Amino acid sequence: MLNNMEETKIYIKSILEKINNRDPYQPEFKEAVQNFLNTMEPVLDKHPEYIHENILERIIEPERAIQFRVPWIDDKGQYQINRGFRVQFNSAIGPYKGGLRFHPTVNLSIIKFLGFEQIFKNSLTGLPIGGGKGGSDFNPKGKSDNEIMRFCQSFMTELSKYIGPDLDVPAGDIGVGGREIGYMYGQYKRLKGYQAGVLTGKGISYGGSLIRPEATGFGLIYYTEEMLNTLNDSFKNKKVVISGSGNVAIYAVEKVHELGGTVLAVSDSNGYIVDTNGIDLSVVKQIKEVERGRIKEYAERVKGAKYHEGSVWNLDLKYDIALPCATQNEIGEKEARKITDNGVKLVAEGANMPSTPEAIQIYKQNNLLYGPAKAANAGGVAVSALEMSQNSMRLSWSSKEVDDKLKEIMQNIFKKSAETAHAYGLGNDYLSGANIAGFIKVAEAMRSQGLV
Ligand code: GLU
């Protein structure tokens, strides 16, 4: 007769083997699942019923994965074909909810990893939303506005068959912002009629929520404030480095500055700028949001700022807080070592899975406080859920109302993760806390609904 602990280990190993056999060519998805399974031992020891009902194997298998062809015509009149995806991962606690990513690296592995993370992130928000994700390998960089519109219309022509306000509600992610959501929404409406709640991240004039553009960045900083609180500390006079210069990074910079910290650097996929006077956000916004240009141009416009090629995490500078807000696996072992050598005490993730397992190990060994993505960046999807509520009620809340709710949600996520980590004797392991708390809610919903 096996005891619980042996049974748990054997079970987790069997799930890892299954995923290796079934999805050998999905490295990002395997990484996300492995990171998750590594934290499941204590909860399975306590709940052998999850093993007996095979919850883990059920939860790592998407309910549905849709792949489709997206044909469109470029400005030269050439026929172009991209691949579209929507992975409807888990609807145990609500309609599928999660963004769309348009980036040349997008494939089924990336969408599955994002969709898998989304299940637990959405669960942590406390709002009734399931997990999903989608996107395309379309590269929006360098495309004209008309090309973007034609692509979005074609993408939605197919996607519209699978989504709906009570079924699956996409939003933005990398490469999908207000402009793209607008074009997709317009096309959905032509095909299916008016349904405000079918997408979130809409413009304010047609059903969007105030604070949605700011939500992921602001939410990240609210969550990080809670982490700092545990050290009786705050953002005041802190030196901060943020990777990325998209929607998440921009509003994280804004909030850090509002709270008295200084952001020394931001980046894009080519390089990073260092401005020891603090990043001038109006310049970043002009370059990124208006001109859709490269961050390099900042150094040409702001005196004293310097541009460097490569990863911002190779930066040689003393600072206190690292906020990766660019993309998955941007911090590996080498970068994590550099971050610790630079004197950083806290890492909180605005991007999805920006730290590799090796990087997380290094944070742990060096006693850094670590705020994992699925908790720290949940503010975006949380306000998306608030947008859904406003659409259903046909009213809109003020900025303050939404911002107050966002703050409360982020504080609750932190509290829930921290309390769960404590309850399982895991100290300030917020990754385990977030995984376990997010998981238990979904697992219980699945169990109540029978064989789903
Ligand atoms: N793409 C965002 C995320 O990673 C937001 C998703 C949404 O608003 O549905 O959570």
mmCIF file of C-alpha atoms in Angstrom, residues 44-392:
data_model
loop_
_atom_site.group_PDB
_atom_site.id
_atom_site.type_symbol
_atom_site.label_atom_id
_atom_site.label_comp_id
_atom_site.label_asym_id
_atom_site.label_seq_id
_atom_site.Cartn_x
_atom_site.Cartn_y
_atom_site.Cartn_z
ATOM 1 C CA LEU A 44 -2.159 16.527 -3.876
ATOM 2 C CA ASP A 45 -0.772 15.134 -0.621
ATOM 3 C CA LYS A 46 -3.620 16.872 1.129
ATOM 4 C CA HIS A 47 -6.265 16.002 -1.472
ATOM 5 C CA PRO A 48 -5.766 12.441 -2.737
ATOM 6 C CA GLU A 49 -9.241 12.721 -4.305
ATOM 7 C CA TYR A 50 -7.685 14.925 -6.997
ATOM 8 C CA ILE A 51 -5.426 12.030 -7.911
ATOM 9 C CA HIS A 52 -8.225 9.478 -7.860
ATOM 10 C CA GLU A 53 -10.335 11.684 -10.126
ATOM 11 C CA ASN A 54 -7.319 12.361 -12.364
ATOM 12 C CA ILE A 55 -7.807 16.135 -12.194
ATOM 13 C CA LEU A 56 -4.312 16.971 -13.451
ATOM 14 C CA GLU A 57 -4.558 15.002 -16.672
ATOM 15 C CA ARG A 58 -7.967 16.544 -17.286
ATOM 16 C CA ILE A 59 -6.751 20.082 -16.604
ATOM 17 C CA ILE A 60 -3.708 19.947 -18.906
ATOM 18 C CA GLU A 61 -5.863 18.932 -21.875
ATOM 19 C CA PRO A 62 -7.654 21.857 -23.578
ATOM 20 C CA GLU A 63 -11.401 21.429 -23.950
ATOM 21 C CA ARG A 64 -10.983 22.518 -27.573
ATOM 22 C CA ALA A 65 -8.148 23.740 -29.826
ATOM 23 C CA ILE A 66 -9.095 25.426 -33.075
ATOM 24 C CA GLN A 67 -6.647 26.162 -35.891
ATOM 25 C CA PHE A 68 -7.673 27.986 -39.046
ATOM 26 C CA ARG A 69 -6.430 29.619 -42.242
ATOM 27 C CA VAL A 70 -6.374 33.409 -42.433
ATOM 28 C CA PRO A 71 -6.145 34.592 -46.054
ATOM 29 C CA TRP A 72 -5.693 38.308 -46.765
ATOM 30 C CA ILE A 73 -4.362 40.576 -49.482
ATOM 31 C CA ASP A 74 -1.425 42.923 -48.863
ATOM 32 C CA ASP A 75 -1.011 46.419 -50.267
ATOM 33 C CA LYS A 76 0.822 45.076 -53.302
ATOM 34 C CA GLY A 77 -2.131 42.868 -54.165
ATOM 35 C CA GLN A 78 -0.334 39.663 -53.102
ATOM 36 C CA TYR A 79 -2.257 36.787 -51.506
ATOM 37 C CA GLN A 80 -1.018 36.149 -47.966
ATOM 38 C CA ILE A 81 -1.816 33.236 -45.674
ATOM 39 C CA ASN A 82 -1.425 33.163 -41.912
ATOM 40 C CA ARG A 83 -2.386 30.664 -39.291
ATOM 41 C CA GLY A 84 -5.038 31.493 -36.702
ATOM 42 C CA PHE A 85 -5.606 29.761 -33.341
ATOM 43 C CA ARG A 86 -8.072 29.760 -30.493
ATOM 44 C CA VAL A 87 -7.510 27.368 -27.614
ATOM 45 C CA GLN A 88 -10.549 27.070 -25.350
ATOM 46 C CA PHE A 89 -8.751 25.589 -22.416
ATOM 47 C CA ASN A 90 -11.079 25.420 -19.462
ATOM 48 C CA SER A 91 -14.634 26.631 -18.843
ATOM 49 C CA ALA A 92 -15.179 25.170 -15.357
ATOM 50 C CA ILE A 93 -15.682 28.554 -13.681
ATOM 51 C CA GLY A 94 -16.898 30.716 -16.575
ATOM 52 C CA PRO A 95 -16.722 31.456 -20.308
ATOM 53 C CA TYR A 96 -13.288 31.103 -21.910
ATOM 54 C CA LYS A 97 -11.424 34.378 -21.468
ATOM 55 C CA GLY A 98 -8.021 35.455 -22.665
ATOM 56 C CA GLY A 99 -6.193 37.530 -25.207
ATOM 57 C CA LEU A 100 -5.172 37.203 -28.834
ATOM 58 C CA ARG A 101 -1.488 37.474 -29.732
ATOM 59 C CA PHE A 102 -0.309 38.531 -33.196
ATOM 60 C CA HIS A 103 3.404 37.773 -33.449
ATOM 61 C CA PRO A 104 5.517 35.769 -35.920
ATOM 62 C CA THR A 105 6.539 33.304 -33.177
ATOM 63 C CA VAL A 106 2.942 32.264 -32.454
ATOM 64 C CA ASN A 107 2.250 28.529 -32.764
ATOM 65 C CA LEU A 108 0.117 25.981 -30.947
ATOM 66 C CA SER A 109 2.714 25.526 -28.184
ATOM 67 C CA ILE A 110 2.755 29.245 -27.347
ATOM 68 C CA ILE A 111 -1.029 29.566 -27.408
ATOM 69 C CA LYS A 112 -1.414 26.477 -25.218
ATOM 70 C CA PHE A 113 1.092 27.742 -22.664
ATOM 71 C CA LEU A 114 -0.690 31.091 -22.526
ATOM 72 C CA GLY A 115 -4.115 29.447 -22.319
ATOM 73 C CA PHE A 116 -2.955 27.119 -19.552
ATOM 74 C CA GLU A 117 -1.581 30.008 -17.470
ATOM 75 C CA GLN A 118 -4.763 31.944 -18.116
ATOM 76 C CA ILE A 119 -6.918 29.300 -16.359
ATOM 77 C CA PHE A 120 -5.257 29.899 -13.009
ATOM 78 C CA LYS A 121 -4.726 33.628 -13.477
ATOM 79 C CA ASN A 122 -8.411 34.083 -14.205
ATOM 80 C CA SER A 123 -9.357 31.910 -11.261
ATOM 81 C CA LEU A 124 -7.189 34.050 -8.955
ATOM 82 C CA THR A 125 -9.044 37.232 -9.957
ATOM 83 C CA GLY A 126 -12.074 35.848 -8.099
ATOM 84 C CA LEU A 127 -14.234 36.644 -11.146
ATOM 85 C CA PRO A 128 -16.240 34.045 -13.115
ATOM 86 C CA ILE A 129 -13.973 33.580 -16.142
ATOM 87 C CA GLY A 130 -12.519 30.414 -17.636
ATOM 88 C CA GLY A 131 -9.234 30.194 -19.531
ATOM 89 C CA GLY A 132 -8.528 30.578 -23.235
ATOM 90 C CA LYS A 133 -6.063 32.172 -25.623
ATOM 91 C CA GLY A 134 -5.642 32.702 -29.327
ATOM 92 C CA GLY A 135 -3.714 34.516 -31.968
ATOM 93 C CA SER A 136 -1.841 34.292 -35.200
ATOM 94 C CA ASP A 137 1.676 34.159 -36.602
ATOM 95 C CA PHE A 138 0.836 37.384 -38.463
ATOM 96 C CA ASN A 139 3.507 40.048 -37.915
ATOM 97 C CA PRO A 140 1.914 43.480 -37.487
ATOM 98 C CA LYS A 141 5.325 45.231 -37.582
ATOM 99 C CA GLY A 142 5.725 47.371 -40.680
ATOM 100 C CA LYS A 143 2.192 46.683 -41.952
ATOM 101 C CA SER A 144 0.006 49.544 -43.136
ATOM 102 C CA ASP A 145 -3.194 50.394 -41.346
ATOM 103 C CA ASN A 146 -5.190 48.956 -44.246
ATOM 104 C CA GLU A 147 -3.266 45.694 -44.118
ATOM 105 C CA ILE A 148 -3.915 45.431 -40.385
ATOM 106 C CA MET A 149 -7.610 46.026 -40.990
ATOM 107 C CA ARG A 150 -7.887 43.445 -43.763
ATOM 108 C CA PHE A 151 -6.038 40.896 -41.678
ATOM 109 C CA CYS A 152 -8.214 41.528 -38.614
ATOM 110 C CA GLN A 153 -11.398 41.250 -40.678
ATOM 111 C CA SER A 154 -10.307 37.958 -42.199
ATOM 112 C CA PHE A 155 -9.181 36.612 -38.811
ATOM 113 C CA MET A 156 -12.540 37.504 -37.255
ATOM 114 C CA THR A 157 -14.530 36.065 -40.175
ATOM 115 C CA GLU A 158 -13.352 32.650 -39.024
ATOM 116 C CA LEU A 159 -13.023 33.289 -35.268
ATOM 117 C CA SER A 160 -16.600 34.616 -35.064
ATOM 118 C CA LYS A 161 -17.872 31.039 -35.475
ATOM 119 C CA TYR A 162 -16.431 30.034 -32.125
ATOM 120 C CA ILE A 163 -16.855 32.993 -29.760
ATOM 121 C CA GLY A 164 -19.679 34.849 -28.004
ATOM 122 C CA PRO A 165 -20.291 36.946 -24.854
ATOM 123 C CA ASP A 166 -21.284 33.888 -22.786
ATOM 124 C CA LEU A 167 -19.024 31.426 -24.565
ATOM 125 C CA ASP A 168 -15.564 32.851 -25.253
ATOM 126 C CA VAL A 169 -14.451 36.454 -24.959
ATOM 127 C CA PRO A 170 -11.089 37.336 -26.548
ATOM 128 C CA ALA A 171 -9.088 40.508 -25.867
ATOM 129 C CA GLY A 172 -5.602 41.829 -26.657
ATOM 130 C CA ASP A 173 -2.110 40.558 -25.976
ATOM 131 C CA ILE A 174 1.206 41.219 -27.761
ATOM 132 C CA GLY A 175 0.489 42.818 -31.165
ATOM 133 C CA VAL A 176 -3.209 43.292 -30.437
ATOM 134 C CA GLY A 177 -4.281 46.637 -28.975
ATOM 135 C CA GLY A 178 -7.183 49.043 -29.314
ATOM 136 C CA ARG A 179 -6.816 49.411 -33.087
ATOM 137 C CA GLU A 180 -6.946 45.666 -33.786
ATOM 138 C CA ILE A 181 -9.787 45.061 -31.303
ATOM 139 C CA GLY A 182 -11.752 47.817 -33.049
ATOM 140 C CA TYR A 183 -11.358 46.241 -36.501
ATOM 141 C CA MET A 184 -12.202 42.771 -35.183
ATOM 142 C CA TYR A 185 -15.229 44.063 -33.298
ATOM 143 C CA GLY A 186 -16.516 45.870 -36.390
ATOM 144 C CA GLN A 187 -16.224 42.689 -38.428
ATOM 145 C CA TYR A 188 -17.913 40.566 -35.747
ATOM 146 C CA LYS A 189 -20.837 42.993 -35.702
ATOM 147 C CA ARG A 190 -21.252 42.822 -39.476
ATOM 148 C CA LEU A 191 -21.380 39.038 -39.321
ATOM 149 C CA LYS A 192 -23.346 38.392 -36.152
ATOM 150 C CA GLY A 193 -25.020 41.622 -35.083
ATOM 151 C CA TYR A 194 -24.458 43.818 -32.073
ATOM 152 C CA GLN A 195 -23.036 42.048 -29.027
ATOM 153 C CA ALA A 196 -20.909 44.397 -26.954
ATOM 154 C CA GLY A 197 -19.584 41.665 -24.668
ATOM 155 C CA VAL A 198 -17.932 39.554 -27.370
ATOM 156 C CA LEU A 199 -14.523 41.232 -27.050
ATOM 157 C CA THR A 200 -12.863 43.271 -24.311
ATOM 158 C CA GLY A 201 -10.316 46.038 -24.648
ATOM 159 C CA LYS A 202 -12.763 47.941 -26.822
ATOM 160 C CA GLY A 203 -12.604 51.718 -27.296
ATOM 161 C CA ILE A 204 -14.460 53.853 -24.755
ATOM 162 C CA SER A 205 -16.927 55.141 -27.367
ATOM 163 C CA TYR A 206 -18.259 51.656 -28.140
ATOM 164 C CA GLY A 207 -18.407 49.748 -24.868
ATOM 165 C CA GLY A 208 -14.828 49.660 -23.591
ATOM 166 C CA SER A 209 -13.951 50.122 -19.932
ATOM 167 C CA LEU A 210 -11.991 53.015 -18.523
ATOM 168 C CA ILE A 211 -8.640 51.851 -17.081
ATOM 169 C CA ARG A 212 -8.533 48.734 -19.313
ATOM 170 C CA PRO A 213 -5.449 50.016 -21.220
ATOM 171 C CA GLU A 214 -3.703 50.797 -17.927
ATOM 172 C CA ALA A 215 -4.905 47.721 -16.059
ATOM 173 C CA THR A 216 -2.062 45.205 -16.496
ATOM 174 C CA GLY A 217 0.659 47.777 -15.750
ATOM 175 C CA PHE A 218 -1.178 49.403 -12.842
ATOM 176 C CA GLY A 219 -2.197 45.991 -11.493
ATOM 177 C CA LEU A 220 1.404 44.799 -11.562
ATOM 178 C CA ILE A 221 2.458 47.765 -9.468
ATOM 179 C CA TYR A 222 -0.436 47.332 -7.003
ATOM 180 C CA TYR A 223 0.585 43.699 -6.571
ATOM 181 C CA THR A 224 4.264 44.641 -6.170
ATOM 182 C CA GLU A 225 3.304 47.232 -3.563
ATOM 183 C CA GLU A 226 1.768 44.397 -1.531
ATOM 184 C CA MET A 227 5.015 42.438 -1.814
ATOM 185 C CA LEU A 228 6.985 45.489 -0.659
ATOM 186 C CA ASN A 229 4.531 45.953 2.222
ATOM 187 C CA THR A 230 5.623 42.625 3.676
ATOM 188 C CA LEU A 231 9.094 44.182 4.022
ATOM 189 C CA ASN A 232 7.595 47.371 5.467
ATOM 190 C CA ASP A 233 8.811 49.046 2.335
ATOM 191 C CA SER A 234 7.368 50.944 -0.647
ATOM 192 C CA PHE A 235 8.248 52.202 -4.139
ATOM 193 C CA LYS A 236 9.517 55.483 -2.711
ATOM 194 C CA ASN A 237 13.090 56.155 -3.937
ATOM 195 C CA LYS A 238 13.343 52.697 -5.480
ATOM 196 C CA LYS A 239 15.297 52.200 -8.677
ATOM 197 C CA VAL A 240 13.363 50.053 -11.106
ATOM 198 C CA VAL A 241 14.163 48.397 -14.432
ATOM 199 C CA ILE A 242 11.292 47.404 -16.711
ATOM 200 C CA SER A 243 11.642 45.351 -19.882
ATOM 201 C CA GLY A 244 9.371 45.996 -22.839
ATOM 202 C CA SER A 245 7.813 49.266 -23.935
ATOM 203 C CA GLY A 246 4.342 48.071 -24.884
ATOM 204 C CA ASN A 247 1.089 48.533 -23.102
ATOM 205 C CA VAL A 248 2.097 46.704 -19.900
ATOM 206 C CA ALA A 249 5.480 48.428 -19.526
ATOM 207 C CA ILE A 250 4.155 51.920 -20.282
ATOM 208 C CA TYR A 251 1.547 51.922 -17.517
ATOM 209 C CA ALA A 252 3.890 50.195 -15.075
ATOM 210 C CA VAL A 253 6.336 53.079 -15.588
ATOM 211 C CA GLU A 254 3.546 55.594 -15.013
ATOM 212 C CA LYS A 255 2.502 54.023 -11.706
ATOM 213 C CA VAL A 256 6.064 53.547 -10.404
ATOM 214 C CA HIS A 257 6.756 57.236 -10.996
ATOM 215 C CA GLU A 258 3.481 58.201 -9.345
ATOM 216 C CA LEU A 259 4.523 56.235 -6.255
ATOM 217 C CA GLY A 260 7.926 57.923 -6.000
ATOM 218 C CA GLY A 261 10.152 55.315 -7.675
ATOM 219 C CA THR A 262 12.415 55.891 -10.676
ATOM 220 C CA VAL A 263 12.379 53.696 -13.778
ATOM 221 C CA LEU A 264 15.918 53.646 -15.158
ATOM 222 C CA ALA A 265 15.387 51.561 -18.291
ATOM 223 C CA VAL A 266 12.835 50.160 -20.737
ATOM 224 C CA SER A 267 13.432 48.040 -23.830
ATOM 225 C CA ASP A 268 12.158 46.464 -27.034
ATOM 226 C CA SER A 269 13.170 43.285 -28.842
ATOM 227 C CA ASN A 270 16.291 44.969 -30.295
ATOM 228 C CA GLY A 271 17.733 46.782 -27.286
ATOM 229 C CA TYR A 272 17.167 49.059 -24.325
ATOM 230 C CA ILE A 273 17.519 52.643 -23.241
ATOM 231 C CA VAL A 274 18.962 53.800 -19.949
ATOM 232 C CA ASP A 275 17.879 57.172 -18.601
ATOM 233 C CA THR A 276 19.105 57.663 -15.048
ATOM 234 C CA ASN A 277 16.906 60.754 -14.690
ATOM 235 C CA GLY A 278 13.884 58.452 -14.971
ATOM 236 C CA ILE A 279 12.188 57.392 -18.195
ATOM 237 C CA ASP A 280 10.217 60.226 -19.782
ATOM 238 C CA LEU A 281 6.937 58.503 -20.492
ATOM 239 C CA SER A 282 5.605 61.107 -22.898
ATOM 240 C CA VAL A 283 8.537 60.357 -25.231
ATOM 241 C CA VAL A 284 8.005 56.584 -24.969
ATOM 242 C CA LYS A 285 4.290 56.989 -25.678
ATOM 243 C CA GLN A 286 4.951 59.210 -28.685
ATOM 244 C CA ILE A 287 7.439 56.697 -30.152
ATOM 245 C CA LYS A 288 5.523 53.516 -29.372
ATOM 246 C CA GLU A 289 1.856 54.470 -29.468
ATOM 247 C CA VAL A 290 1.748 57.290 -32.010
ATOM 248 C CA GLU A 291 4.655 56.561 -34.355
ATOM 249 C CA ARG A 292 4.797 52.789 -33.732
ATOM 250 C CA GLY A 293 8.597 53.139 -33.866
ATOM 251 C CA ARG A 294 11.578 51.567 -32.069
ATOM 252 C CA ILE A 295 12.766 52.449 -28.562
ATOM 253 C CA LYS A 296 16.210 53.378 -29.959
ATOM 254 C CA GLU A 297 14.734 56.712 -31.010
ATOM 255 C CA TYR A 298 14.343 57.720 -27.350
ATOM 256 C CA ALA A 299 18.112 58.199 -27.009
ATOM 257 C CA GLU A 300 18.070 60.515 -30.021
ATOM 258 C CA ARG A 301 15.431 62.696 -28.381
ATOM 259 C CA VAL A 302 16.266 62.743 -24.666
ATOM 260 C CA LYS A 303 19.529 64.273 -23.445
ATOM 261 C CA GLY A 304 21.617 61.990 -21.265
ATOM 262 C CA ALA A 305 19.782 58.809 -22.347
ATOM 263 C CA LYS A 306 21.777 55.965 -23.887
ATOM 264 C CA TYR A 307 20.718 53.132 -26.196
ATOM 265 C CA HIS A 308 22.291 49.648 -26.057
ATOM 266 C CA GLU A 309 21.667 46.621 -28.240
ATOM 267 C CA GLY A 310 20.632 43.353 -26.547
ATOM 268 C CA SER A 311 18.716 42.352 -23.434
ATOM 269 C CA VAL A 312 18.049 44.918 -20.730
ATOM 270 C CA TRP A 313 18.734 42.154 -18.210
ATOM 271 C CA ASN A 314 22.439 42.298 -19.117
ATOM 272 C CA LEU A 315 22.515 45.855 -17.869
ATOM 273 C CA ASP A 316 25.344 46.612 -15.427
ATOM 274 C CA LEU A 317 23.785 48.974 -12.895
ATOM 275 C CA LYS A 318 22.666 48.865 -9.273
ATOM 276 C CA TYR A 319 18.903 48.843 -8.866
ATOM 277 C CA ASP A 320 16.230 47.447 -6.538
ATOM 278 C CA ILE A 321 13.304 46.046 -8.496
ATOM 279 C CA ALA A 322 13.099 44.146 -11.803
ATOM 280 C CA LEU A 323 9.774 44.049 -13.652
ATOM 281 C CA PRO A 324 9.912 41.891 -16.789
ATOM 282 C CA CYS A 325 7.084 43.133 -19.035
ATOM 283 C CA ALA A 326 8.224 41.948 -22.475
ATOM 284 C CA THR A 327 7.706 38.263 -23.289
ATOM 285 C CA GLN A 328 8.172 34.607 -22.301
ATOM 286 C CA ASN A 329 11.599 33.302 -21.282
ATOM 287 C CA GLU A 330 13.272 36.703 -21.487
ATOM 288 C CA ILE A 331 15.164 35.946 -18.245
ATOM 289 C CA GLY A 332 17.286 32.798 -18.301
ATOM 290 C CA GLU A 333 19.971 31.655 -15.893
ATOM 291 C CA LYS A 334 22.552 34.183 -17.065
ATOM 292 C CA GLU A 335 20.171 37.129 -16.887
ATOM 293 C CA ALA A 336 18.876 36.057 -13.468
ATOM 294 C CA ARG A 337 22.446 35.974 -12.150
ATOM 295 C CA LYS A 338 23.071 39.439 -13.516
ATOM 296 C CA ILE A 339 19.863 40.692 -11.882
ATOM 297 C CA THR A 340 20.962 39.339 -8.491
ATOM 298 C CA ASP A 341 24.498 40.688 -8.948
ATOM 299 C CA ASN A 342 22.975 44.112 -9.603
ATOM 300 C CA GLY A 343 21.490 44.009 -6.090
ATOM 301 C CA VAL A 344 17.847 43.448 -7.053
ATOM 302 C CA LYS A 345 15.663 42.314 -4.131
ATOM 303 C CA LEU A 346 12.340 41.787 -5.912
ATOM 304 C CA VAL A 347 11.176 40.473 -9.284
ATOM 305 C CA ALA A 348 7.520 40.738 -10.314
ATOM 306 C CA GLU A 349 6.276 39.625 -13.719
ATOM 307 C CA GLY A 350 4.159 41.784 -16.027
ATOM 308 C CA ALA A 351 4.716 39.491 -19.022
ATOM 309 C CA ASN A 352 3.548 35.866 -19.185
ATOM 310 C CA MET A 353 6.237 33.356 -18.085
ATOM 311 C CA PRO A 354 9.183 35.758 -18.569
ATOM 312 C CA SER A 355 11.434 33.747 -16.226
ATOM 313 C CA THR A 356 12.730 30.293 -17.165
ATOM 314 C CA PRO A 357 12.684 27.573 -14.464
ATOM 315 C CA GLU A 358 16.461 28.081 -14.057
ATOM 316 C CA ALA A 359 15.929 31.808 -13.445
ATOM 317 C CA ILE A 360 13.249 31.096 -10.822
ATOM 318 C CA GLN A 361 15.687 28.738 -9.107
ATOM 319 C CA ILE A 362 18.260 31.540 -8.912
ATOM 320 C CA TYR A 363 15.730 33.958 -7.409
ATOM 321 C CA LYS A 364 14.992 31.312 -4.797
ATOM 322 C CA GLN A 365 18.632 30.580 -3.964
ATOM 323 C CA ASN A 366 19.296 34.290 -3.509
ATOM 324 C CA ASN A 367 16.160 34.951 -1.445
ATOM 325 C CA LEU A 368 14.640 37.392 -3.906
ATOM 326 C CA LEU A 369 10.953 38.073 -3.480
ATOM 327 C CA TYR A 370 9.309 36.671 -6.606
ATOM 328 C CA GLY A 371 5.841 37.673 -7.870
ATOM 329 C CA PRO A 372 4.768 35.172 -10.550
ATOM 330 C CA ALA A 373 3.009 36.297 -13.733
ATOM 331 C CA LYS A 374 -0.300 34.567 -13.191
ATOM 332 C CA ALA A 375 -0.795 36.603 -10.022
ATOM 333 C CA ALA A 376 1.156 39.781 -10.730
ATOM 334 C CA ASN A 377 -0.184 40.455 -14.237
ATOM 335 C CA ALA A 378 -3.800 39.424 -13.624
ATOM 336 C CA GLY A 379 -4.946 43.057 -13.569
ATOM 337 C CA GLY A 380 -5.498 43.163 -17.332
ATOM 338 C CA VAL A 381 -7.859 40.254 -17.499
ATOM 339 C CA ALA A 382 -9.524 41.346 -14.248
ATOM 340 C CA VAL A 383 -10.534 44.665 -15.804
ATOM 341 C CA SER A 384 -11.572 42.771 -18.936
ATOM 342 C CA ALA A 385 -14.007 40.872 -16.713
ATOM 343 C CA LEU A 386 -15.181 44.206 -15.308
ATOM 344 C CA GLU A 387 -15.707 45.366 -18.917
ATOM 345 C CA MET A 388 -17.893 42.287 -19.451
ATOM 346 C CA SER A 389 -19.931 43.189 -16.357
ATOM 347 C CA GLN A 390 -20.419 46.768 -17.552
ATOM 348 C CA ASN A 391 -21.451 45.534 -21.014
ATOM 349 C CA SER A 392 -24.027 43.170 -19.492
#
